Amino acid sequence: MLPPLSVVIPAYNEQQRLPATLRKVAGFLGAHVDGPCEILVVNDGSTDSTFEAAREAGAGMENDQLQVTVLDNGANRGKGYSVRHGVSESCHGWVLVTDADLSSPIDECLKLFAAVEEQGCDIAIGSRAVDRSLIVVRQSLFRETMGRVFNVAVRLGAGLAFKDTQCGFKLFSGKSAQDIFSRQLLEGFGFDVEVLYLARKLGYRAIEVPVRWDDCQGTKVNIFSGLNAFVDILRVRKNDWTGKYRK
């Protein structure tokens, strides 16, 4: 059985997918977590009924071991802001960040926990690149190519050796999550690089774990936000050089 766990789900215009996602996550937590757990959905200024759909679905799932909280950013702030918001409100010893579309099925969380226990790490990040045979539905050739190019930029610009920093499926010890995300500054898709850079800077050990992954229709990453993530690598370095990550 897993220890008490907080699951953070950033959501933008996900009213159609969220009820099914919450049912799957709640079912997993009920079957695998020994003790209290929580789901924190962060509505990022959606223009549909994401907030209402999440509250309605969550209300029917709560029990003495599971709390479902729906947070609202008040405006569209970005995935990085949403994850930071959710983590800041989490209260358990481990924090899992997962996308609303469950591109990585929730039960892949078992692999992340097994890895941190075996390796004595603070963080486990899901990866599509360590074992690409686990990818069932692939991205377009263009997006896969851009992902590989971005990874090279991450290695050169941020000095991170991971093969895939952008998979939206990551597990943090509660201590590392609060320490890292309280320093996070980037609000867009480049935040993944920033939090892993901060993890290394703060002395937390992270391991990359191959997970199942399916490309889901309706991605929120457009060309502009994708290109901006490249610039975010430089922003991370600049923030570090100018002392913005100190507390």
Coordinates of N, CA and C in Angstrom, one line a residue:
M1 N 0.8 -1.2 0.0 CA 0.0 0.0 0.0 C 0.9 1.3 0.0
L2 N 0.3 2.3 -0.6 CA 1.1 3.6 -0.7 C 0.8 4.4 0.5
P3 N 1.7 5.4 0.8 CA 1.5 6.3 1.9 C 0.5 7.4 1.6
P4 N 0.1 8.2 2.5 CA -0.9 9.3 2.2 C -0.3 10.1 1.1
L5 N -1.3 10.5 0.2 CA -0.9 11.1 -1.1 C -1.8 12.2 -1.5
S6 N -1.2 13.3 -2.0 CA -1.9 14.4 -2.6 C -1.7 14.3 -4.1
V7 N -2.8 14.4 -4.9 CA -2.8 14.4 -6.4 C -3.2 15.7 -6.9
V8 N -2.3 16.4 -7.6 CA -2.6 17.7 -8.1 C -2.8 17.6 -9.6
I9 N -4.0 18.1 -10.1 CA -4.4 18.1 -11.5 C -4.7 19.5 -12.0
P10 N -3.8 20.0 -12.8 CA -4.1 21.3 -13.4 C -5.1 21.1 -14.5
A11 N -6.0 22.0 -14.7 CA -7.1 21.8 -15.7 C -7.5 23.1 -16.4
Y12 N -7.5 23.1 -17.7 CA -8.0 24.2 -18.5 C -8.9 23.6 -19.5
N13 N -10.2 24.1 -19.5 CA -11.2 23.6 -20.4 C -11.3 22.1 -20.5
E14 N -11.5 21.4 -19.3 CA -11.5 20.0 -19.2 C -12.8 19.4 -18.7
Q15 N -13.9 20.1 -18.9 CA -15.2 19.7 -18.4 C -15.6 18.3 -18.9
Q16 N -15.2 18.0 -20.1 CA -15.6 16.7 -20.6 C -14.8 15.6 -20.0
R17 N -13.5 15.8 -19.8 CA -12.7 14.7 -19.3 C -12.6 14.5 -17.8
L18 N -12.8 15.6 -17.1 CA -12.5 15.6 -15.7 C -13.4 14.6 -14.9
P19 N -14.7 14.5 -15.1 CA -15.4 13.5 -14.3 C -14.9 12.1 -14.4
A20 N -14.6 11.6 -15.6 CA -14.0 10.3 -15.7 C -12.6 10.2 -15.1
T21 N -11.8 11.3 -15.3 CA -10.5 11.3 -14.7 C -10.6 11.2 -13.2
L22 N -11.4 12.0 -12.6 CA -11.6 11.9 -11.1 C -12.0 10.6 -10.6
R23 N -12.9 9.9 -11.3 CA -13.4 8.6 -11.0 C -12.2 7.6 -11.0
K24 N -11.4 7.7 -12.0 CA -10.2 6.8 -12.1 C -9.2 7.1 -11.0
V25 N -8.9 8.3 -10.7 CA -8.0 8.7 -9.7 C -8.5 8.3 -8.3
A26 N -9.8 8.6 -8.0 CA -10.3 8.2 -6.7 C -10.3 6.7 -6.6
G27 N -10.7 6.0 -7.6 CA -10.6 4.5 -7.5 C -9.2 4.0 -7.2
F28 N -8.2 4.6 -7.9 CA -6.8 4.1 -7.6 C -6.5 4.4 -6.2
L29 N -6.8 5.6 -5.7 CA -6.4 6.0 -4.3 C -7.1 5.1 -3.3
G30 N -8.4 4.8 -3.5 CA -9.1 3.9 -2.6 C -8.5 2.5 -2.6
A31 N -7.9 2.0 -3.7 CA -7.4 0.7 -3.7 C -6.0 0.6 -3.3
H32 N -5.2 1.7 -3.4 CA -3.8 1.6 -3.2 C -3.2 2.4 -2.0
V33 N -3.9 3.4 -1.5 CA -3.4 4.3 -0.5 C -3.8 3.8 0.9
D34 N -2.9 3.7 1.8 CA -3.2 3.3 3.2 C -3.2 4.6 4.0
G35 N -4.4 5.1 4.2 CA -4.5 6.3 4.9 C -5.2 7.4 4.1
P36 N -5.2 8.6 4.7 CA -5.9 9.8 4.0 C -5.2 10.2 2.7
C37 N -6.0 10.7 1.8 CA -5.4 11.2 0.6 C -6.3 12.3 0.0
E38 N -5.9 13.1 -1.0 CA -6.6 14.2 -1.5 C -6.4 14.4 -3.0
I39 N -7.3 14.9 -3.6 CA -7.2 15.3 -5.0 C -7.4 16.8 -5.1
L40 N -6.5 17.5 -5.7 CA -6.6 19.0 -5.8 C -6.7 19.3 -7.3
V41 N -7.9 19.7 -7.8 CA -8.0 20.2 -9.2 C -7.8 21.7 -9.2
V42 N -7.0 22.1 -10.1 CA -6.8 23.6 -10.2 C -7.3 24.1 -11.5
N43 N -8.4 24.8 -11.5 CA -9.0 25.4 -12.7 C -8.3 26.6 -13.1
D44 N -7.7 26.6 -14.3 CA -6.9 27.7 -14.8 C -7.7 28.7 -15.7
G45 N -8.7 29.3 -15.1 CA -9.4 30.3 -15.9 C -10.1 29.7 -17.1
S46 N -10.7 28.5 -16.9 CA -11.4 27.9 -18.1 C -12.6 28.7 -18.6
T47 N -12.8 28.6 -19.8 CA -14.0 29.3 -20.4 C -15.2 28.4 -20.6
D48 N -15.0 27.1 -20.2 CA -16.2 26.2 -20.1 C -16.5 25.9 -18.7
S49 N -17.2 24.8 -18.4 CA -17.7 24.6 -17.0 C -16.8 23.6 -16.3
T50 N -15.5 23.7 -16.5 CA -14.5 22.9 -15.8 C -14.7 22.9 -14.3
F51 N -14.8 24.1 -13.7 CA -14.9 24.3 -12.3 C -16.1 23.6 -11.7
E52 N -17.2 23.8 -12.3 CA -18.5 23.2 -11.9 C -18.5 21.7 -12.0
A53 N -17.9 21.2 -13.2 CA -17.9 19.8 -13.4 C -17.0 19.1 -12.4
A54 N -15.9 19.7 -12.0 CA -15.0 19.1 -11.1 C -15.6 19.1 -9.7
R55 N -16.3 20.2 -9.3 CA -16.9 20.2 -8.0 C -18.0 19.2 -7.9
E56 N -18.8 19.1 -8.9 CA -19.9 18.2 -8.9 C -19.4 16.7 -8.8
A57 N -18.4 16.4 -9.6 CA -17.9 15.1 -9.6 C -17.2 14.7 -8.3
G58 N -16.4 15.7 -7.8 CA -15.7 15.5 -6.6 C -16.6 15.3 -5.4
A59 N -17.7 16.0 -5.3 CA -18.6 15.9 -4.2 C -19.1 14.5 -4.0
G60 N -19.3 13.8 -5.0 CA -19.8 12.4 -4.9 C -18.8 11.4 -4.6
M61 N -17.5 11.8 -4.5 CA -16.4 10.9 -4.3 C -15.8 11.0 -2.9
E62 N -16.1 12.1 -2.2 CA -15.4 12.3 -0.9 C -15.9 11.3 0.1
N63 N -15.0 10.9 1.0 CA -15.3 10.0 2.1 C -14.3 10.3 3.3
D64 N -14.3 9.5 4.3 CA -13.5 9.8 5.4 C -12.0 9.7 5.1
Q65 N -11.6 9.1 4.0 CA -10.2 8.9 3.6 C -9.8 9.8 2.4
L66 N -10.8 10.3 1.7 CA -10.5 11.1 0.5 C -11.2 12.5 0.5
Q67 N -10.4 13.5 0.3 CA -10.9 14.9 0.1 C -10.6 15.3 -1.3
V68 N -11.7 15.9 -1.9 CA -11.5 16.5 -3.3 C -11.7 18.0 -3.2
T69 N -10.7 18.8 -3.5 CA -10.7 20.2 -3.5 C -10.5 20.8 -4.9
V70 N -11.4 21.7 -5.2 CA -11.3 22.4 -6.5 C -10.8 23.8 -6.3
L71 N -9.7 24.2 -6.7 CA -9.1 25.5 -6.6 C -9.3 26.3 -7.9
D72 N -9.3 27.6 -7.8 CA -9.5 28.4 -9.0 C -8.5 29.5 -9.1
N73 N -7.8 29.7 -10.2 CA -6.8 30.7 -10.4 C -7.4 32.1 -10.6
G74 N -8.7 32.1 -10.9 CA -9.3 33.4 -11.2 C -9.1 34.0 -12.6
A75 N -8.1 33.5 -13.2 CA -7.8 33.8 -14.6 C -6.9 32.8 -15.2
N76 N -6.7 32.8 -16.5 CA -5.8 31.9 -17.1 C -4.3 32.3 -16.9
R77 N -3.6 31.6 -16.0 CA -2.3 31.9 -15.6 C -1.2 31.0 -16.2
G78 N -1.6 29.8 -16.6 CA -0.6 28.9 -17.1 C -0.5 27.6 -16.3
K79 N 0.1 26.6 -16.9 CA 0.2 25.3 -16.2 C 1.1 25.4 -15.0
G80 N 2.2 26.1 -15.2 CA 3.2 26.2 -14.1 C 2.6 26.9 -12.9
Y81 N 1.8 27.9 -13.1 CA 1.1 28.6 -12.0 C 0.1 27.6 -11.3
S82 N -0.6 26.9 -12.2 CA -1.6 26.0 -11.6 C -1.0 24.9 -10.8
V83 N 0.1 24.3 -11.2 CA 0.7 23.3 -10.5 C 1.2 23.8 -9.1
R84 N 1.9 25.0 -9.2 CA 2.4 25.6 -8.0 C 1.3 25.9 -7.0
H85 N 0.1 26.4 -7.5 CA -1.0 26.6 -6.7 C -1.5 25.4 -6.0
G86 N -1.6 24.3 -6.8 CA -2.1 23.0 -6.2 C -1.1 22.5 -5.1
V87 N 0.2 22.5 -5.5 CA 1.2 22.0 -4.5 C 1.2 22.8 -3.2
S88 N 1.0 24.1 -3.3 CA 1.0 24.9 -2.1 C -0.1 24.6 -1.2
E89 N -1.2 24.0 -1.7 CA -2.4 23.7 -0.9 C -2.3 22.2 -0.4
S90 N -1.4 21.5 -0.9 CA -1.3 20.0 -0.6 C -0.9 19.8 0.8
C91 N -1.2 18.7 1.4 CA -0.9 18.5 2.8 C -0.4 17.1 3.2
H92 N -0.1 16.3 2.2 CA 0.3 14.9 2.6 C 1.8 14.7 2.3
G93 N 2.3 13.6 2.6 CA 3.7 13.3 2.6 C 4.3 13.1 1.2
W94 N 3.4 12.8 0.2 CA 3.8 12.7 -1.2 C 2.9 13.4 -2.0
V95 N 3.4 14.0 -3.1 CA 2.6 14.8 -4.1 C 2.8 14.2 -5.5
L96 N 1.7 13.8 -6.1 CA 1.7 13.4 -7.5 C 1.1 14.5 -8.4
V97 N 1.8 14.9 -9.4 CA 1.3 15.9 -10.4 C 0.9 15.1 -11.6
T98 N -0.3 15.2 -12.1 CA -0.7 14.5 -13.3 C -1.6 15.3 -14.2
D99 N -1.6 15.1 -15.5 CA -2.4 15.9 -16.4 C -3.9 15.4 -16.3
A100 N -4.8 16.3 -16.6 CA -6.2 16.0 -16.6 C -6.6 14.9 -17.6
D101 N -5.9 14.7 -18.6 CA -6.2 13.7 -19.6 C -5.7 12.3 -19.3
L102 N -4.9 12.2 -18.2 CA -4.3 10.9 -17.8 C -3.6 10.3 -19.0
S103 N -2.8 11.1 -19.7 CA -2.0 10.5 -20.8 C -1.1 9.3 -20.2
S104 N -0.6 9.5 -19.0 CA 0.0 8.4 -18.3 C -1.1 7.9 -17.3
P105 N -1.5 6.6 -17.5 CA -2.6 6.1 -16.6 C -2.2 6.2 -15.2
I106 N -3.2 6.5 -14.3 CA -2.9 6.8 -12.9 C -2.2 5.6 -12.2
D107 N -2.4 4.4 -12.6 CA -1.7 3.3 -12.0 C -0.2 3.2 -12.3
E108 N 0.2 4.0 -13.2 CA 1.7 4.1 -13.4 C 2.4 4.7 -12.2
C109 N 1.6 5.4 -11.4 CA 2.1 5.9 -10.1 C 2.8 4.9 -9.3
L110 N 2.4 3.6 -9.4 CA 3.0 2.5 -8.6 C 4.5 2.4 -9.0
K111 N 4.8 2.6 -10.3 CA 6.2 2.6 -10.8 C 7.0 3.7 -10.2
L112 N 6.4 4.9 -10.1 CA 7.2 6.0 -9.5 C 7.5 5.7 -8.0
F113 N 6.5 5.2 -7.3 CA 6.8 4.9 -5.9 C 7.8 3.8 -5.7
A114 N 7.7 2.8 -6.6 CA 8.7 1.7 -6.5 C 10.1 2.3 -6.7
A115 N 10.2 3.2 -7.7 CA 11.6 3.8 -8.0 C 12.1 4.6 -6.9
V116 N 11.3 5.4 -6.2 CA 11.9 6.3 -5.1 C 12.2 5.4 -3.9
E117 N 11.5 4.3 -3.7 CA 11.8 3.5 -2.6 C 13.0 2.7 -2.8
E118 N 13.2 2.2 -4.1 CA 14.4 1.4 -4.4 C 15.6 2.2 -4.4
Q119 N 15.5 3.4 -5.0 CA 16.7 4.3 -5.2 C 16.9 5.3 -4.1
G120 N 16.0 5.4 -3.1 CA 16.1 6.3 -2.1 C 16.1 7.8 -2.5
C121 N 15.2 8.0 -3.5 CA 15.1 9.4 -4.1 C 14.0 10.2 -3.5
D122 N 14.0 11.5 -3.8 CA 12.9 12.4 -3.3 C 11.9 12.6 -4.4
I123 N 12.3 12.4 -5.7 CA 11.5 12.7 -6.8 C 11.6 11.6 -7.9
A124 N 10.4 11.2 -8.5 CA 10.4 10.3 -9.6 C 9.6 11.0 -10.7
I125 N 10.2 11.1 -11.9 CA 9.5 11.7 -13.0 C 9.2 10.7 -14.1
G126 N 8.0 10.7 -14.5 CA 7.6 9.8 -15.6 C 8.3 10.3 -16.9
S127 N 8.7 9.3 -17.7 CA 9.4 9.6 -19.0 C 8.9 8.8 -20.1
R128 N 8.7 9.5 -21.3 CA 8.3 8.8 -22.5 C 9.5 8.4 -23.3
A129 N 10.7 8.9 -23.0 CA 11.9 8.7 -23.8 C 12.8 7.6 -23.3
V130 N 12.7 7.1 -22.1 CA 13.5 6.1 -21.6 C 13.2 4.7 -22.3
D131 N 11.9 4.5 -22.5 CA 11.4 3.3 -23.2 C 10.2 3.6 -24.1
R132 N 10.5 4.0 -25.3 CA 9.5 4.5 -26.2 C 8.5 3.4 -26.6
S133 N 8.8 2.1 -26.4 CA 7.9 1.0 -26.7 C 6.6 1.1 -25.8
L134 N 6.7 1.9 -24.7 CA 5.5 2.0 -23.8 C 4.6 3.1 -24.3
I135 N 4.9 3.8 -25.4 CA 4.0 4.8 -25.9 C 3.0 4.1 -26.8
V136 N 1.8 4.1 -26.5 CA 0.7 3.4 -27.2 C 0.3 4.3 -28.4
V137 N -0.1 5.5 -28.1 CA -0.5 6.5 -29.2 C 0.5 7.6 -29.2
R138 N 1.2 7.7 -30.4 CA 2.3 8.6 -30.5 C 1.9 10.0 -30.9
Q139 N 2.7 11.0 -30.6 CA 2.5 12.3 -31.0 C 2.8 12.4 -32.5
S140 N 2.4 13.6 -33.1 CA 2.7 13.8 -34.5 C 4.3 13.8 -34.7
L141 N 4.7 13.6 -35.9 CA 6.2 13.6 -36.1 C 6.8 15.0 -35.8
F142 N 6.0 16.0 -36.1 CA 6.5 17.4 -35.8 C 6.7 17.6 -34.3
R143 N 5.7 17.2 -33.5 CA 5.8 17.4 -32.0 C 6.9 16.5 -31.4
E144 N 7.0 15.2 -31.9 CA 8.1 14.4 -31.4 C 9.4 15.0 -31.7
T145 N 9.6 15.5 -32.9 CA 10.9 16.1 -33.3 C 11.2 17.3 -32.4
M146 N 10.2 18.2 -32.2 CA 10.4 19.4 -31.4 C 10.7 18.9 -30.0
G147 N 10.1 17.9 -29.5 CA 10.4 17.4 -28.2 C 11.9 17.0 -28.0
R148 N 12.4 16.3 -29.0 CA 13.8 15.9 -29.0 C 14.7 17.1 -29.1
V149 N 14.4 18.1 -29.9 CA 15.2 19.3 -30.0 C 15.1 20.0 -28.6
F150 N 14.0 20.1 -28.0 CA 13.9 20.8 -26.7 C 14.7 20.1 -25.7
N151 N 14.8 18.7 -25.7 CA 15.6 18.0 -24.8 C 17.0 18.3 -24.9
V152 N 17.5 18.5 -26.1 CA 18.9 18.9 -26.4 C 19.1 20.2 -25.8
A153 N 18.2 21.1 -26.0 CA 18.3 22.5 -25.4 C 18.4 22.5 -23.9
V154 N 17.6 21.6 -23.3 CA 17.5 21.5 -21.8 C 18.9 21.0 -21.3
R155 N 19.5 20.0 -22.0 CA 20.8 19.5 -21.6 C 21.8 20.5 -21.7
L156 N 21.8 21.3 -22.8 CA 22.9 22.3 -23.0 C 22.6 23.5 -22.2
G157 N 21.4 24.0 -22.1 CA 21.1 25.2 -21.5 C 20.9 25.2 -20.0
A158 N 20.3 24.1 -19.5 CA 20.1 23.9 -18.0 C 21.0 22.9 -17.4
G159 N 21.7 22.1 -18.2 CA 22.6 21.1 -17.6 C 21.9 19.9 -17.0
L160 N 20.6 19.7 -17.4 CA 19.9 18.6 -16.9 C 20.0 17.3 -17.8
A161 N 20.3 16.2 -17.2 CA 20.6 15.0 -18.0 C 19.4 14.1 -18.3
F162 N 18.2 14.6 -17.9 CA 17.0 13.8 -18.1 C 16.7 13.7 -19.6
K163 N 16.1 12.6 -20.0 CA 15.7 12.4 -21.4 C 14.4 13.0 -21.8
D164 N 13.5 13.2 -20.7 CA 12.2 13.8 -20.9 C 11.8 14.6 -19.7
T165 N 11.9 15.9 -19.8 CA 11.5 16.7 -18.6 C 10.1 17.1 -18.7
Q166 N 9.4 16.9 -19.8 CA 8.1 17.5 -20.0 C 6.9 16.6 -19.8
C167 N 7.1 15.4 -19.5 CA 6.0 14.5 -19.2 C 5.3 15.0 -18.0
G168 N 4.0 15.1 -18.1 CA 3.2 15.7 -17.0 C 2.8 14.7 -15.9
F169 N 3.8 13.9 -15.5 CA 3.5 12.8 -14.5 C 4.7 12.7 -13.6
K170 N 4.6 13.4 -12.4 CA 5.8 13.5 -11.6 C 5.4 13.3 -10.1
L171 N 6.3 12.6 -9.3 CA 6.0 12.4 -7.9 C 7.1 13.0 -7.1
F172 N 6.7 13.8 -6.1 CA 7.6 14.5 -5.2 C 7.3 14.1 -3.7
S173 N 8.3 14.0 -2.9 CA 8.1 13.9 -1.5 C 7.5 15.2 -1.1
G174 N 6.7 15.2 0.0 CA 6.0 16.5 0.4 C 7.0 17.6 0.7
K175 N 8.1 17.2 1.4 CA 9.1 18.2 1.7 C 9.8 18.8 0.5
S176 N 10.2 18.0 -0.5 CA 10.8 18.5 -1.7 C 9.8 19.4 -2.5
A177 N 8.6 18.9 -2.5 CA 7.6 19.7 -3.3 C 7.4 21.1 -2.7
Q178 N 7.3 21.2 -1.4 CA 7.1 22.5 -0.8 C 8.3 23.4 -1.0
D179 N 9.5 22.8 -0.8 CA 10.8 23.5 -1.0 C 11.0 24.0 -2.4
I180 N 10.7 23.2 -3.3 CA 10.9 23.5 -4.7 C 9.9 24.5 -5.3
F181 N 8.6 24.1 -5.1 CA 7.6 24.9 -5.7 C 7.4 26.3 -5.1
S182 N 7.8 26.4 -3.8 CA 7.8 27.8 -3.2 C 8.8 28.7 -3.9
R183 N 9.8 28.2 -4.6 CA 10.8 29.0 -5.3 C 10.4 29.1 -6.8
Q184 N 9.5 28.3 -7.3 CA 9.2 28.3 -8.7 C 8.7 29.7 -9.1
L185 N 9.2 30.2 -10.3 CA 8.8 31.5 -10.8 C 8.0 31.4 -12.1
L186 N 8.4 30.5 -12.9 CA 7.8 30.4 -14.3 C 6.4 29.9 -14.2
E187 N 5.5 30.4 -15.0 CA 4.1 30.1 -15.0 C 3.6 29.3 -16.2
G188 N 4.5 29.2 -17.2 CA 4.1 28.5 -18.4 C 4.6 27.1 -18.5
F189 N 4.7 26.5 -19.7 CA 5.1 25.1 -19.8 C 6.6 24.8 -19.5
G190 N 7.4 25.9 -19.4 CA 8.8 25.7 -19.1 C 9.0 25.4 -17.6
F191 N 8.0 25.4 -16.8 CA 8.1 25.2 -15.4 C 8.7 23.9 -15.0
D192 N 8.5 22.8 -15.9 CA 9.0 21.5 -15.6 C 10.6 21.5 -15.5
V193 N 11.2 22.3 -16.4 CA 12.6 22.4 -16.4 C 13.1 23.2 -15.1
E194 N 12.3 24.2 -14.8 CA 12.7 25.0 -13.6 C 12.6 24.1 -12.3
V195 N 11.6 23.4 -12.2 CA 11.5 22.6 -10.9 C 12.5 21.5 -10.8
L196 N 12.9 20.9 -11.9 CA 14.0 19.9 -11.9 C 15.3 20.6 -11.7
Y197 N 15.5 21.8 -12.2 CA 16.7 22.5 -12.0 C 16.8 22.9 -10.5
L198 N 15.7 23.3 -9.9 CA 15.7 23.7 -8.5 C 15.9 22.5 -7.6
A199 N 15.4 21.3 -8.1 CA 15.6 20.1 -7.3 C 17.1 19.8 -7.2
R200 N 17.8 19.9 -8.3 CA 19.2 19.6 -8.3 C 19.9 20.7 -7.4
K201 N 19.6 21.9 -7.6 CA 20.2 23.0 -6.9 C 20.0 22.8 -5.3
L202 N 18.9 22.3 -4.9 CA 18.6 22.2 -3.5 C 19.0 20.9 -2.9
G203 N 19.6 20.0 -3.8 CA 20.1 18.8 -3.3 C 19.2 17.6 -3.2
Y204 N 18.0 17.7 -3.9 CA 17.1 16.6 -4.0 C 17.4 15.6 -5.1
R205 N 17.3 14.4 -4.9 CA 17.6 13.4 -5.9 C 16.4 13.0 -6.7
A206 N 16.5 13.0 -8.0 CA 15.4 12.7 -8.9 C 15.8 11.5 -9.8
I207 N 14.8 10.6 -10.1 CA 15.1 9.5 -11.0 C 14.0 9.5 -12.1
E208 N 14.4 9.2 -13.3 CA 13.6 9.2 -14.4 C 13.0 7.7 -14.6
V209 N 11.7 7.6 -14.8 CA 11.1 6.3 -14.8 C 10.3 6.1 -16.1
P210 N 10.5 5.1 -16.9 CA 9.7 4.9 -18.1 C 8.2 4.6 -17.7
V211 N 7.3 5.3 -18.3 CA 5.9 5.0 -18.0 C 5.1 4.9 -19.3
R212 N 3.9 4.2 -19.2 CA 3.0 4.1 -20.4 C 2.5 5.5 -20.7
W213 N 2.3 5.8 -21.9 CA 1.8 7.1 -22.3 C 1.0 7.1 -23.6
D214 N -0.1 7.8 -23.7 CA -0.9 7.9 -24.9 C -1.0 9.4 -25.2
D215 N -0.8 9.7 -26.5 CA -1.1 11.1 -26.9 C -2.6 11.3 -26.9
C216 N -3.1 12.3 -26.2 CA -4.5 12.5 -26.2 C -4.9 13.8 -27.0
Q217 N -6.0 13.8 -27.7 CA -6.4 14.9 -28.5 C -6.7 16.1 -27.6
G218 N -6.6 17.3 -28.0 CA -6.9 18.4 -27.3 C -5.8 19.0 -26.5
T219 N -4.5 18.8 -26.9 CA -3.4 19.4 -26.2 C -3.5 20.9 -26.1
K220 N -3.1 21.4 -25.0 CA -3.1 22.9 -24.7 C -1.8 23.6 -25.1
V221 N -0.9 22.8 -25.7 CA 0.4 23.3 -26.1 C 0.4 23.8 -27.5
N222 N 0.4 25.1 -27.7 CA 0.4 25.6 -29.1 C 1.8 26.0 -29.5
I223 N 2.0 26.4 -30.7 CA 3.4 26.8 -31.2 C 4.0 27.9 -30.4
F224 N 3.2 28.9 -30.0 CA 3.8 30.0 -29.2 C 4.3 29.5 -27.9
S225 N 3.4 28.8 -27.1 CA 3.8 28.3 -25.8 C 4.9 27.3 -25.9
G226 N 5.0 26.5 -27.0 CA 6.1 25.6 -27.2 C 7.4 26.4 -27.4
L227 N 7.4 27.4 -28.2 CA 8.6 28.2 -28.4 C 9.0 28.9 -27.2
N228 N 8.0 29.4 -26.4 CA 8.3 30.1 -25.2 C 9.0 29.3 -24.2
A229 N 8.8 28.0 -24.2 CA 9.4 27.0 -23.3 C 10.9 27.0 -23.6
F230 N 11.3 27.2 -24.8 CA 12.8 27.3 -25.1 C 13.4 28.5 -24.4
V231 N 12.7 29.6 -24.5 CA 13.2 30.8 -23.8 C 13.2 30.7 -22.3
D232 N 12.3 29.9 -21.8 CA 12.2 29.6 -20.4 C 13.5 29.0 -19.8
I233 N 14.2 28.2 -20.7 CA 15.5 27.6 -20.2 C 16.4 28.7 -19.9
L234 N 16.5 29.8 -20.7 CA 17.4 30.9 -20.4 C 16.9 31.7 -19.2
R235 N 15.6 31.8 -19.0 CA 15.0 32.5 -17.9 C 15.4 31.8 -16.6
V236 N 15.5 30.4 -16.6 CA 15.9 29.7 -15.4 C 17.3 30.0 -15.0
R237 N 18.2 30.0 -16.0 CA 19.6 30.4 -15.8 C 19.7 31.8 -15.3
K238 N 19.0 32.7 -15.9 CA 19.0 34.1 -15.5 C 18.5 34.3 -14.0
N239 N 17.4 33.6 -13.7 CA 16.9 33.7 -12.4 C 17.9 33.2 -11.3
D240 N 18.6 32.1 -11.7 CA 19.6 31.6 -10.8 C 20.8 32.6 -10.6
W241 N 21.3 33.1 -11.7 CA 22.4 34.0 -11.7 C 22.1 35.2 -10.9
T242 N 20.9 35.7 -11.0 CA 20.5 37.0 -10.3 C 20.0 36.7 -8.9
G243 N 20.1 35.5 -8.4 CA 19.7 35.2 -7.0 C 18.2 35.1 -6.7
K244 N 17.4 35.0 -7.7 CA 15.9 35.0 -7.5 C 15.4 33.7 -6.8
Y245 N 16.2 32.7 -6.8 CA 15.8 31.4 -6.2 C 16.2 31.3 -4.7
R246 N 16.9 32.3 -4.2 CA 17.2 32.3 -2.8 C 16.0 32.6 -1.9
K247 N 16.0 32.1 -0.7 CA 14.9 32.4 0.2 C 15.6 32.9 1.6

